[in-house]
CHARMM-style PDB file with segment names, atoms N, HN, CA, C and O in Angstrom:
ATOM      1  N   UNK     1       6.055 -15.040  -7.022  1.00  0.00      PROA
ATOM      2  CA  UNK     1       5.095 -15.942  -6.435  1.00  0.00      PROA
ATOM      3  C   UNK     1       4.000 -15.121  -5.755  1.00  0.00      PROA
ATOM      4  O   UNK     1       4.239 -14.390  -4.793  1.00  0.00      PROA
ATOM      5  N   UNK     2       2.627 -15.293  -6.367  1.00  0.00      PROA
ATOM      6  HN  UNK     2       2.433 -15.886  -7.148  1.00  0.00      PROA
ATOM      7  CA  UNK     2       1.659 -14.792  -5.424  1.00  0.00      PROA
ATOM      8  C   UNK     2       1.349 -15.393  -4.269  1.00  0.00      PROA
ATOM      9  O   UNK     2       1.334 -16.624  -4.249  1.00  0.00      PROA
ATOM     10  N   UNK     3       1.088 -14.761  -3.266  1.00  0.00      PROA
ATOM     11  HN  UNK     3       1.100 -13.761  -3.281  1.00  0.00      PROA
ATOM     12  CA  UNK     3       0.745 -15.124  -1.811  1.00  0.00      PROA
ATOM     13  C   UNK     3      -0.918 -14.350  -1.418  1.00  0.00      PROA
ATOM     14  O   UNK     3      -1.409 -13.309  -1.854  1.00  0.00      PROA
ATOM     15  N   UNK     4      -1.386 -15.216  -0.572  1.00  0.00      PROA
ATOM     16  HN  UNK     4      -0.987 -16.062  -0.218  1.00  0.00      PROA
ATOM     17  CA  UNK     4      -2.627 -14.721  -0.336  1.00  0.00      PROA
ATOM     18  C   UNK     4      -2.218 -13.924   0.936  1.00  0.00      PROA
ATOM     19  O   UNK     4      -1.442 -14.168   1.860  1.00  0.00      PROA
ATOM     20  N   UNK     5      -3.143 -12.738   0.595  1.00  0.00      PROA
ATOM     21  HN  UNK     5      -3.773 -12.539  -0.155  1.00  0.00      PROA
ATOM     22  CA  UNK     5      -2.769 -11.639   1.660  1.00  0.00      PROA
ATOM     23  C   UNK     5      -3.077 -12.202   2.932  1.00  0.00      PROA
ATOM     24  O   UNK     5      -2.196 -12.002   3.768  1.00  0.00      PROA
ATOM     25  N   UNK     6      -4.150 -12.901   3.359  1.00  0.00      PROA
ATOM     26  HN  UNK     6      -4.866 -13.064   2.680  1.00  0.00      PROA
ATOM     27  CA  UNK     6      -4.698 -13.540   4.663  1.00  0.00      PROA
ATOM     28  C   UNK     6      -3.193 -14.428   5.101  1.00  0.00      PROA
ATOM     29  O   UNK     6      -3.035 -14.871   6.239  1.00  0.00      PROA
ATOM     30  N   UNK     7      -2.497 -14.536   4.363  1.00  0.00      PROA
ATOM     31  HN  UNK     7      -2.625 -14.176   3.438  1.00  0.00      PROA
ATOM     32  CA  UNK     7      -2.054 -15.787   5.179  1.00  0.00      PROA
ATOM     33  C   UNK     7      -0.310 -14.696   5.578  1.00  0.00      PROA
ATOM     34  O   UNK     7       0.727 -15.111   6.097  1.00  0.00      PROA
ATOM     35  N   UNK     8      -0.597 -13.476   5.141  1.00  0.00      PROA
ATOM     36  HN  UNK     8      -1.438 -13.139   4.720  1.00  0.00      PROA
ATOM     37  CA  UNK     8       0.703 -12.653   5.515  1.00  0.00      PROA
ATOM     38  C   UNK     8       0.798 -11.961   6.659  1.00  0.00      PROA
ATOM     39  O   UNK     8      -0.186 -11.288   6.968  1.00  0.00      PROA
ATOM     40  N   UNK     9       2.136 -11.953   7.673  1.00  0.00      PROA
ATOM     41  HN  UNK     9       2.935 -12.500   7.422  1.00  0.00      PROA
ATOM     42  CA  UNK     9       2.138 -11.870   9.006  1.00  0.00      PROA
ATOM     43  C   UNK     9       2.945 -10.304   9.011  1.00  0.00      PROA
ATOM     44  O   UNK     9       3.754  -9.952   8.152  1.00  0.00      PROA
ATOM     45  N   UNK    10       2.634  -9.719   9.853  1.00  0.00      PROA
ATOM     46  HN  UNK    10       1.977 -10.005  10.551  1.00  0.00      PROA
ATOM     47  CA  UNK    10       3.585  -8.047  10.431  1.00  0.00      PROA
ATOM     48  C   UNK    10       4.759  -8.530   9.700  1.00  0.00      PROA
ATOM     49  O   UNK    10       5.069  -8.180   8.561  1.00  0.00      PROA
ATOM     50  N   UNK    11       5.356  -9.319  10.404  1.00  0.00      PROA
ATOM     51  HN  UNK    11       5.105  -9.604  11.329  1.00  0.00      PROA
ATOM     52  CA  UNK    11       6.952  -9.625   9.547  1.00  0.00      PROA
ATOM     53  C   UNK    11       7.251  -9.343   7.734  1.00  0.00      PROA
ATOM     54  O   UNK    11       8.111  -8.838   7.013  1.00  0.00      PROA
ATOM     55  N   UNK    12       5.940 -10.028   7.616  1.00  0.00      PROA
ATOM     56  HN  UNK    12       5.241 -10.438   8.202  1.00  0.00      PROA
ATOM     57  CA  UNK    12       6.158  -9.883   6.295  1.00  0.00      PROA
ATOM     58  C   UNK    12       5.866  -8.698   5.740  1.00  0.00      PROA
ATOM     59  O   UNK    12       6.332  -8.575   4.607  1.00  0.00      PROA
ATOM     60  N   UNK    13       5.060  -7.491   6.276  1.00  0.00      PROA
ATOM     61  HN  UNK    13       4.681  -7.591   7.196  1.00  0.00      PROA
ATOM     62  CA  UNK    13       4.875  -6.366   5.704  1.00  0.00      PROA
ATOM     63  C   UNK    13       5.677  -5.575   6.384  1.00  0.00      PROA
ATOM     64  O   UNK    13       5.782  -4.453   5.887  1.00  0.00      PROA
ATOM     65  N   UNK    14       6.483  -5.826   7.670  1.00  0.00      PROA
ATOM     66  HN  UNK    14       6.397  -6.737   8.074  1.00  0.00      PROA
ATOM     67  CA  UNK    14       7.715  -5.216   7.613  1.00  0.00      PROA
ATOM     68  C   UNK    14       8.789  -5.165   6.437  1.00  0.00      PROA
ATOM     69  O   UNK    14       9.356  -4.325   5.738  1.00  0.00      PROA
ATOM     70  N   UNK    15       8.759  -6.080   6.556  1.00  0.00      PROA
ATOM     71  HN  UNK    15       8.299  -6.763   7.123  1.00  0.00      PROA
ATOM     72  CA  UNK    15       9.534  -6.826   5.051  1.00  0.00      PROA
ATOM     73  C   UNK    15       9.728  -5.854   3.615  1.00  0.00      PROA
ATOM     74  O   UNK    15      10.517  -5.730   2.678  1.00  0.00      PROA
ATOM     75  N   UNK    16       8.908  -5.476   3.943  1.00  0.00      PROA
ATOM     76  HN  UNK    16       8.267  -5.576   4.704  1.00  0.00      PROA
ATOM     77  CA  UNK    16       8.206  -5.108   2.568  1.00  0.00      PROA
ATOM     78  C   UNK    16       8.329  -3.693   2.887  1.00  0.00      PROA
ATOM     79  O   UNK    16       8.941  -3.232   1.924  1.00  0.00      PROA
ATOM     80  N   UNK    17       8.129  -2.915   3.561  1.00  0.00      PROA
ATOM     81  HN  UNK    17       7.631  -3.290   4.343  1.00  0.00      PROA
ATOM     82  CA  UNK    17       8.108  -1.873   4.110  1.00  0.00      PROA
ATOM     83  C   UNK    17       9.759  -1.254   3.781  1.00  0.00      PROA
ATOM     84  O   UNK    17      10.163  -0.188   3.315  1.00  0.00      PROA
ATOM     85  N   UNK    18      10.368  -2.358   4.222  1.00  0.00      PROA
ATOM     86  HN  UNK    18      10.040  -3.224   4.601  1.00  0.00      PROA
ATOM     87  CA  UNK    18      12.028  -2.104   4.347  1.00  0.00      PROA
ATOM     88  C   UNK    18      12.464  -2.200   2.819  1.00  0.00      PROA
ATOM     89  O   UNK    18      13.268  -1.309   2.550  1.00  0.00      PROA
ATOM     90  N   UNK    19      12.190  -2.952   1.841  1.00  0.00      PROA
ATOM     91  HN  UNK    19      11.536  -3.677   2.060  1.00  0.00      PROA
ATOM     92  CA  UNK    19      11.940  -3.188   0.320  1.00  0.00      PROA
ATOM     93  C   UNK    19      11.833  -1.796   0.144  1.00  0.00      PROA
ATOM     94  O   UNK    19      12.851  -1.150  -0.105  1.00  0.00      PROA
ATOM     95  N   UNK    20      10.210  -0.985   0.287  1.00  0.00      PROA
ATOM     96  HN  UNK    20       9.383  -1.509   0.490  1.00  0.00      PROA
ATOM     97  CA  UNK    20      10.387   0.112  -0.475  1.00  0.00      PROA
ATOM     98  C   UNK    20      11.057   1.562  -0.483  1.00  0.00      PROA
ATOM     99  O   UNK    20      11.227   2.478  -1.289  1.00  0.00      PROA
ATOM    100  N   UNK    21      11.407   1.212   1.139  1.00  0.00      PROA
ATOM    101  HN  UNK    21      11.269   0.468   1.794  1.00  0.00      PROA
ATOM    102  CA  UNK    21      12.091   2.572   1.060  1.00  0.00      PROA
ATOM    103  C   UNK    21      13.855   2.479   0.740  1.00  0.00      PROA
ATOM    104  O   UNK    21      14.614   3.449   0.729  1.00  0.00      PROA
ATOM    105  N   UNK    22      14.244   0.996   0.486  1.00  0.00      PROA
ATOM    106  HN  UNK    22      13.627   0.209   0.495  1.00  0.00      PROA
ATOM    107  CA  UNK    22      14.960   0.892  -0.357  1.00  0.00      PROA
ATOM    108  C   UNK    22      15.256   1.309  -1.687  1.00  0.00      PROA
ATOM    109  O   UNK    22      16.151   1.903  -2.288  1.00  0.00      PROA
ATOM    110  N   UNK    23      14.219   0.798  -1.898  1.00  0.00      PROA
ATOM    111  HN  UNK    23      13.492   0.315  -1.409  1.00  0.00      PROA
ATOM    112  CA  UNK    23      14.233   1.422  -3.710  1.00  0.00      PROA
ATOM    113  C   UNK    23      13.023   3.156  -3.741  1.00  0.00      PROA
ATOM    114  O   UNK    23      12.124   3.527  -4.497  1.00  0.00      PROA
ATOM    115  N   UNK    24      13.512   3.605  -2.811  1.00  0.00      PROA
ATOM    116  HN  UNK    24      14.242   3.304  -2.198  1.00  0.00      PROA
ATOM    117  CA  UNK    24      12.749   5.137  -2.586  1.00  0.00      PROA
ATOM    118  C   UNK    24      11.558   5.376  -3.073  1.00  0.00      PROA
ATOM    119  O   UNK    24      11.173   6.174  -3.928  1.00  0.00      PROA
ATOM    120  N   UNK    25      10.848   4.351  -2.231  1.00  0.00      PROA
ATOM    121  HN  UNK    25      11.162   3.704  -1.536  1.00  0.00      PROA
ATOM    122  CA  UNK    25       9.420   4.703  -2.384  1.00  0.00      PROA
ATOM    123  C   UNK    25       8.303   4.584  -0.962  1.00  0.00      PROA
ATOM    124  O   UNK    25       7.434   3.786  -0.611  1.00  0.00      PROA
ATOM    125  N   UNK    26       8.846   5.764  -0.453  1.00  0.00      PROA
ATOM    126  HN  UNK    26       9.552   6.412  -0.738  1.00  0.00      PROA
ATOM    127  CA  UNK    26       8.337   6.181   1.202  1.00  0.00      PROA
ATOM    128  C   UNK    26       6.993   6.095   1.352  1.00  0.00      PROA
ATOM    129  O   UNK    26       6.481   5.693   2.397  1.00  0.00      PROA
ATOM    130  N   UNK    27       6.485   6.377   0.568  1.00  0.00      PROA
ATOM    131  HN  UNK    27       6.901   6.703  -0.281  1.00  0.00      PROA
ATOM    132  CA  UNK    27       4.871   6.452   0.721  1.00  0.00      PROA
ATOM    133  C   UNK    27       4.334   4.621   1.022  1.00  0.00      PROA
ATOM    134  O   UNK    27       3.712   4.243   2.014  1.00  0.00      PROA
ATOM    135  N   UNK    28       4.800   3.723  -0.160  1.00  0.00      PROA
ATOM    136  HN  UNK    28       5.306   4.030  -0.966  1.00  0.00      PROA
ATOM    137  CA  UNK    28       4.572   2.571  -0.045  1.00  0.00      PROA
ATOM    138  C   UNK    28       4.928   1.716   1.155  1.00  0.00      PROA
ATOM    139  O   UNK    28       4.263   0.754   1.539  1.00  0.00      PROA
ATOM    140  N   UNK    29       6.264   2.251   1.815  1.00  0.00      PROA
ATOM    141  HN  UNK    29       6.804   3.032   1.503  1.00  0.00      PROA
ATOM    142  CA  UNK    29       6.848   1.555   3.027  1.00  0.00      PROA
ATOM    143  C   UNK    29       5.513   1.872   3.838  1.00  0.00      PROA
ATOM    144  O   UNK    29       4.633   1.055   4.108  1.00  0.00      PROA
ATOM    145  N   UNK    30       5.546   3.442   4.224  1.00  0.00      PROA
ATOM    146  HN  UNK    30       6.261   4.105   4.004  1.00  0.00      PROA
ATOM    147  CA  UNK    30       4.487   4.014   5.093  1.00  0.00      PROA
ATOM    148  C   UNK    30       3.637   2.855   5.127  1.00  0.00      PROA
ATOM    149  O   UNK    30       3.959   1.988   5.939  1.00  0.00      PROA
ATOM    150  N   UNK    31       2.459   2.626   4.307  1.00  0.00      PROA
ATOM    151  HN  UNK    31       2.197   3.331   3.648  1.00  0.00      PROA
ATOM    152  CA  UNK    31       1.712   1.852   3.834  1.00  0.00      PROA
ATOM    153  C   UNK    31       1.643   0.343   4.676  1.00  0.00      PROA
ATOM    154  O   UNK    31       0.915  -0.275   5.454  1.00  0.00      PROA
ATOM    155  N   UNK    32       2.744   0.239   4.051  1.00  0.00      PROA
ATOM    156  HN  UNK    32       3.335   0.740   3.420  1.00  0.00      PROA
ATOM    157  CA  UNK    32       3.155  -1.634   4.144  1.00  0.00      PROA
ATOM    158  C   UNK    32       3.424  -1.711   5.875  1.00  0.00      PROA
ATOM    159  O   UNK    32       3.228  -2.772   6.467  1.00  0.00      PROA
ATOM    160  N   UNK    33       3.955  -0.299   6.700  1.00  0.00      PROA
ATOM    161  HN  UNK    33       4.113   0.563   6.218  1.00  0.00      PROA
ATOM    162  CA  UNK    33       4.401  -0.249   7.949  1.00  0.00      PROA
ATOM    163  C   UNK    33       3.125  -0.241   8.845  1.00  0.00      PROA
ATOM    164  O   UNK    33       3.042  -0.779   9.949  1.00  0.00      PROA
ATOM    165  N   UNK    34       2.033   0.528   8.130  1.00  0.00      PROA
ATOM    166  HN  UNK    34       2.100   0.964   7.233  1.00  0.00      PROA
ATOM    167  CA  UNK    34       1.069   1.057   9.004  1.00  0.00      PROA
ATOM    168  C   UNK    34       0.372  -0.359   9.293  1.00  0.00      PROA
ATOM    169  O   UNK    34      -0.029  -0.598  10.432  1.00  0.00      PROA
ATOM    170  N   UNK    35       0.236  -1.252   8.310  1.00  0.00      PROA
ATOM    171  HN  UNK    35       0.562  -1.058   7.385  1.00  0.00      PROA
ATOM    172  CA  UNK    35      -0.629  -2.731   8.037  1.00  0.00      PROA
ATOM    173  C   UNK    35       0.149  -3.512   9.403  1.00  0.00      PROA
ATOM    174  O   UNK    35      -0.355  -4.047  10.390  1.00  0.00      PROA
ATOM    175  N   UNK    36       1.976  -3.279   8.892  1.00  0.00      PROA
ATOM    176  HN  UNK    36       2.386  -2.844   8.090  1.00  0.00      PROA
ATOM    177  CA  UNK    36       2.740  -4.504   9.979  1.00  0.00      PROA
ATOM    178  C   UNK    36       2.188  -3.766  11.712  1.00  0.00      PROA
ATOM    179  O   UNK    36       2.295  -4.414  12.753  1.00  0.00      PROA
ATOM    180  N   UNK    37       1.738  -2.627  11.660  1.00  0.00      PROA
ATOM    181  HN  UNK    37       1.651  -2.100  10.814  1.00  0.00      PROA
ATOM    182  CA  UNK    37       1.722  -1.767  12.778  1.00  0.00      PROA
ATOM    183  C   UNK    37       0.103  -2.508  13.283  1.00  0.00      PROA
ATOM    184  O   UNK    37      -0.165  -2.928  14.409  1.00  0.00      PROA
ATOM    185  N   UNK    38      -0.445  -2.502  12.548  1.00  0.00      PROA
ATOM    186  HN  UNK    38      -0.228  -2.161  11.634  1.00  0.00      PROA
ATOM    187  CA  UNK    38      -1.872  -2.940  12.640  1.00  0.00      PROA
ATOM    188  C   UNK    38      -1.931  -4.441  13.172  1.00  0.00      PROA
ATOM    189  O   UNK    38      -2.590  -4.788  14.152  1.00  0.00      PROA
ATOM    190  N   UNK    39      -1.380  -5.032  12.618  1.00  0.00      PROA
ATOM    191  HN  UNK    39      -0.844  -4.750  11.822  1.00  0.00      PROA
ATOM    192  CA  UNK    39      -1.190  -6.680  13.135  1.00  0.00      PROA
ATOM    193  C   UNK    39      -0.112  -7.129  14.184  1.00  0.00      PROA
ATOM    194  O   UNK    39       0.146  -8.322  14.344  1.00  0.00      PROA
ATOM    195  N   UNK    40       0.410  -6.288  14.782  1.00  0.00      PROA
ATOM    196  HN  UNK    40       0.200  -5.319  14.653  1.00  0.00      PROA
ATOM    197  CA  UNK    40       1.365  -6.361  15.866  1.00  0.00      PROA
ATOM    198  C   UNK    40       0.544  -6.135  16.978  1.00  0.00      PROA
ATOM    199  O   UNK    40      -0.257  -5.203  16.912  1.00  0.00      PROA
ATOM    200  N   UNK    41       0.610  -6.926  18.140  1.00  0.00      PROA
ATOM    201  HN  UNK    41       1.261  -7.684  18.194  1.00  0.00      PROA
ATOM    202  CA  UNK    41      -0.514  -7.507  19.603  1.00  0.00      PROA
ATOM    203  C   UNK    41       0.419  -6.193  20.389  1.00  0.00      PROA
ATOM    204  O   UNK    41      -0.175  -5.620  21.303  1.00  0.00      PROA
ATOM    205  N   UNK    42       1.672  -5.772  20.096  1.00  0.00      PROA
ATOM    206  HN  UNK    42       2.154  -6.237  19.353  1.00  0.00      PROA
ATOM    207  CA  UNK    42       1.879  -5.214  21.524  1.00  0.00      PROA
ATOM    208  C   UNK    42       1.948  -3.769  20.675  1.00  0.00      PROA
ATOM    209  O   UNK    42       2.299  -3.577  19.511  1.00  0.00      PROA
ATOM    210  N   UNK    43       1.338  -2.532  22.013  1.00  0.00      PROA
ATOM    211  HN  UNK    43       1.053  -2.688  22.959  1.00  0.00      PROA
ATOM    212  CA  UNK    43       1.495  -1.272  21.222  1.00  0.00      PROA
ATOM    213  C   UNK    43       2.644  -0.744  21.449  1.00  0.00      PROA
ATOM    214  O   UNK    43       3.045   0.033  20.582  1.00  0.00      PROA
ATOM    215  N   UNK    44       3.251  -0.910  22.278  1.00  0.00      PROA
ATOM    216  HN  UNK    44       2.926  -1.542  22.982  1.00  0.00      PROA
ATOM    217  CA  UNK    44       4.884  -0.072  21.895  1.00  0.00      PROA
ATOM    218  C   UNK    44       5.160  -0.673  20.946  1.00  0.00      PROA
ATOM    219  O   UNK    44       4.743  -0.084  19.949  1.00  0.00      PROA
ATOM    220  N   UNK    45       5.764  -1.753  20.673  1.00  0.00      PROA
ATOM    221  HN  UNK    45       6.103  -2.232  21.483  1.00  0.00      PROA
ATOM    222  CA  UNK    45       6.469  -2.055  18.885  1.00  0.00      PROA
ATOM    223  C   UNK    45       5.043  -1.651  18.240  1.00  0.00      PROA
ATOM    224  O   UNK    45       5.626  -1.419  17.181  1.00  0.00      PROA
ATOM    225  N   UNK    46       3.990  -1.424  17.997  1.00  0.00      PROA
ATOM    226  HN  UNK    46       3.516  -1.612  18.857  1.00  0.00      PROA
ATOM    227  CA  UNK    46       3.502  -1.082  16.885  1.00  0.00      PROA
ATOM    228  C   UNK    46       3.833   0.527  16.427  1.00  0.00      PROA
ATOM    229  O   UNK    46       3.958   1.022  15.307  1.00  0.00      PROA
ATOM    230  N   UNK    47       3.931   1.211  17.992  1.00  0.00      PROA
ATOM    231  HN  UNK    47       3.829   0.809  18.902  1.00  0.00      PROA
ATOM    232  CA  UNK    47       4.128   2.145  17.577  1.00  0.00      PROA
ATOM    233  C   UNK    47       5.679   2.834  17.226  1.00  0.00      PROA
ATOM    234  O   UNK    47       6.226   3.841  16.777  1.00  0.00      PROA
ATOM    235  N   UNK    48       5.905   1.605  17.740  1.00  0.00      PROA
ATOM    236  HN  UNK    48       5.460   0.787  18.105  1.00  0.00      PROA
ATOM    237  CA  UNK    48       7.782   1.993  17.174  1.00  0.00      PROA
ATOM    238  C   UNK    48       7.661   1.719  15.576  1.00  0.00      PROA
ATOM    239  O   UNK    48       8.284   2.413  14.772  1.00  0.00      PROA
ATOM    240  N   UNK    49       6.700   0.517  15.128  1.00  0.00      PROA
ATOM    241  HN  UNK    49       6.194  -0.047  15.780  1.00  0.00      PROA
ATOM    242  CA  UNK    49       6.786   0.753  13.253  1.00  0.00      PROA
ATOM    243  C   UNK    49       6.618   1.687  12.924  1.00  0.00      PROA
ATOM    244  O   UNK    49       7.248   2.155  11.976  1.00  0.00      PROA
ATOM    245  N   UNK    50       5.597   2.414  13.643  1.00  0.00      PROA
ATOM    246  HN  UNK    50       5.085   2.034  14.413  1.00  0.00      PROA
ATOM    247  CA  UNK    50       4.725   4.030  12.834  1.00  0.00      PROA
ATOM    248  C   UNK    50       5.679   4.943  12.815  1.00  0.00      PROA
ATOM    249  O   UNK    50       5.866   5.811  11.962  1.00  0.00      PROA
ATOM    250  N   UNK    51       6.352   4.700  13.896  1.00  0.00      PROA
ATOM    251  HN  UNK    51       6.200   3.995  14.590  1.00  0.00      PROA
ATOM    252  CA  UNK    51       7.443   6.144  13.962  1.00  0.00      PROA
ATOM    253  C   UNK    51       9.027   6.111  13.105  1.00  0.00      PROA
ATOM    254  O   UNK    51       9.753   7.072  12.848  1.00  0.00      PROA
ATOM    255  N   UNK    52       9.214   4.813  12.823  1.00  0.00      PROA
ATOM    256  HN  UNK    52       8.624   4.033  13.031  1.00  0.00      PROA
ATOM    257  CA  UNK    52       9.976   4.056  11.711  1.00  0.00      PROA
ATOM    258  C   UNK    52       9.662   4.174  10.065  1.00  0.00      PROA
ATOM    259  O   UNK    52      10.405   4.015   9.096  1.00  0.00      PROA
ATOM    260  N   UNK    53       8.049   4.567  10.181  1.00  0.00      PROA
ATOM    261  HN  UNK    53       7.445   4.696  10.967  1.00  0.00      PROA
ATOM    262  CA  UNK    53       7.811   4.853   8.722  1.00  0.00      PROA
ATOM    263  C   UNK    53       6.928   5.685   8.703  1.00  0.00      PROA
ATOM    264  O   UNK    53       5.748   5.336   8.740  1.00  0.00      PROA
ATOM    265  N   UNK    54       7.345   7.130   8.634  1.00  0.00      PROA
ATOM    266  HN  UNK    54       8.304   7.413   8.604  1.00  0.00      PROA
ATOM    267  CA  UNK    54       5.985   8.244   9.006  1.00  0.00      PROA
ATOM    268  C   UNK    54       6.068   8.991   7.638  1.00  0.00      PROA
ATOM    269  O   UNK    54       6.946   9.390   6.873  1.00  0.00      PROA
ATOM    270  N   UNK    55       4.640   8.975   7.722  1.00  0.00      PROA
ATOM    271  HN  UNK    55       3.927   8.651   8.343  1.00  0.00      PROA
ATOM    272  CA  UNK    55       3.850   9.441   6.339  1.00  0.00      PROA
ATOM    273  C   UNK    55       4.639  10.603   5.958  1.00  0.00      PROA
ATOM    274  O   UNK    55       4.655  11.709   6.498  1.00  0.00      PROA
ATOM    275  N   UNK    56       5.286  10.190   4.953  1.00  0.00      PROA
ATOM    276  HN  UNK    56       5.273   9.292   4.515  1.00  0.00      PROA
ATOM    277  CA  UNK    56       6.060  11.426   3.979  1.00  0.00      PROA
ATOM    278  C   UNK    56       5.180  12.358   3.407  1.00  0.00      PROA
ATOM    279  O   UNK    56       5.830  13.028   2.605  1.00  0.00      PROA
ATOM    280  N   UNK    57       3.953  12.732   3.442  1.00  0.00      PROA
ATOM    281  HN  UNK    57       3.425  12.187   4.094  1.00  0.00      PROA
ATOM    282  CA  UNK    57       3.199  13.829   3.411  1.00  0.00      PROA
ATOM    283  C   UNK    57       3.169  14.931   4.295  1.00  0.00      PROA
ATOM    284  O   UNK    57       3.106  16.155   4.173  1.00  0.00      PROA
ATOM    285  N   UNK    58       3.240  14.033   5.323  1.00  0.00      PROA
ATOM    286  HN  UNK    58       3.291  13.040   5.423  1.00  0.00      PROA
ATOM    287  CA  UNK    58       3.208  14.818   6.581  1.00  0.00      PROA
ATOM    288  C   UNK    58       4.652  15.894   6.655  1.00  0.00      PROA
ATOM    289  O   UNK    58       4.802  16.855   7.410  1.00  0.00      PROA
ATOM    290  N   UNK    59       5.323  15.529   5.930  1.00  0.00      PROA
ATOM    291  HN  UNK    59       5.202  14.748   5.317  1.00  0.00      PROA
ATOM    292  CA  UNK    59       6.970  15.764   6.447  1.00  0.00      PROA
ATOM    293  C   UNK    59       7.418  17.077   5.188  1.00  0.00      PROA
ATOM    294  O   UNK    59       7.900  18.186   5.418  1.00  0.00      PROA
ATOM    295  N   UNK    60       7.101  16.542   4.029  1.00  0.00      PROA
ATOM    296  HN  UNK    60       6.710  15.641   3.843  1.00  0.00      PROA
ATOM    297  CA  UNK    60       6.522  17.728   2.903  1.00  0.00      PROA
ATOM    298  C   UNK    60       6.373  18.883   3.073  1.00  0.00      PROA
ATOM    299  O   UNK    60       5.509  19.429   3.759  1.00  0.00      PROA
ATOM    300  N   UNK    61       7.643  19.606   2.140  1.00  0.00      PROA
ATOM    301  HN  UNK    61       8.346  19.162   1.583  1.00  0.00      PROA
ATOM    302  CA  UNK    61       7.708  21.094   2.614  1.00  0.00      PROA
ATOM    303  C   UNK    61       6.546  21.619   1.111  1.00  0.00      PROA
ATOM    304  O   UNK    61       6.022  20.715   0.460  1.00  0.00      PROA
ATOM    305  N   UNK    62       6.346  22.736   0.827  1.00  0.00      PROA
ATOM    306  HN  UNK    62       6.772  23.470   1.356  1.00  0.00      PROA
ATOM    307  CA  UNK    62       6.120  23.262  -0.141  1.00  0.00      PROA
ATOM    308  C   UNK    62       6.709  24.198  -0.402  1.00  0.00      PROA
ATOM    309  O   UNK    62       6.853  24.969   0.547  1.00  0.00      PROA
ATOM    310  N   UNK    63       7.563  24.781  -2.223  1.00  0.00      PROA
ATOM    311  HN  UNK    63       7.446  24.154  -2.993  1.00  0.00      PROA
ATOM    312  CA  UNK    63       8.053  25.380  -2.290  1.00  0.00      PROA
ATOM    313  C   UNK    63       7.425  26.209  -3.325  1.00  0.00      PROA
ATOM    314  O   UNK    63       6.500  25.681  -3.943  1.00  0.00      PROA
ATOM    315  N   UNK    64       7.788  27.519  -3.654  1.00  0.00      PROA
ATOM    316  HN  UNK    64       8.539  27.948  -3.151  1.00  0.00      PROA
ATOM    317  CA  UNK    64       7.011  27.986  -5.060  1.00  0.00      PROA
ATOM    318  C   UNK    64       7.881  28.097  -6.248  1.00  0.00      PROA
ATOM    319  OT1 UNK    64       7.405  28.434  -7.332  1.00  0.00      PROA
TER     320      UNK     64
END
C-alpha cells in the first residue's frame, strides 16, 4: 500500500528504520532514523534515535 509521505509520523519512520536493519541494511535505517529524529519535538529522544542509528560510514574501517 502506498502512503503519502506528508501524512507519515517519527513512529512510522522509526518503524521502518527498525525494518531495515533487520534485514541488514544500516545505511537505510540510518536514513529512515535521521527523518524519525527530525520530526520528533523533544531533543533528547531525537537524539537518542541518532545514536540508535549512526551512520555506518562513519563506523567503517578500511582494509587493503
Amino acid at each position: 500500500m502506498t502512503r503519502d509521505p506528508a501524512d507519515l509520523t517519527a513512529a512510522d519512520y522509526l518503524d521502518g528504520a527498525r525494518e531495515m536493519t533487520a534485514a541488514n541494511r544500516p545505511y537505510l535505517a540510518h536514513l529512515l532514523a535521521q527523518e524519525a529524529a527530525r520530526l520528533t519535538a523533544d531533543p533528547a529522544t531525537a537524539a537518542g534515535i541518532r545514536s540508535a542509528f549512526p551512520d555506518p560510514n562513519l563506523s567503517r574501517t578500511e582494509t587493503d
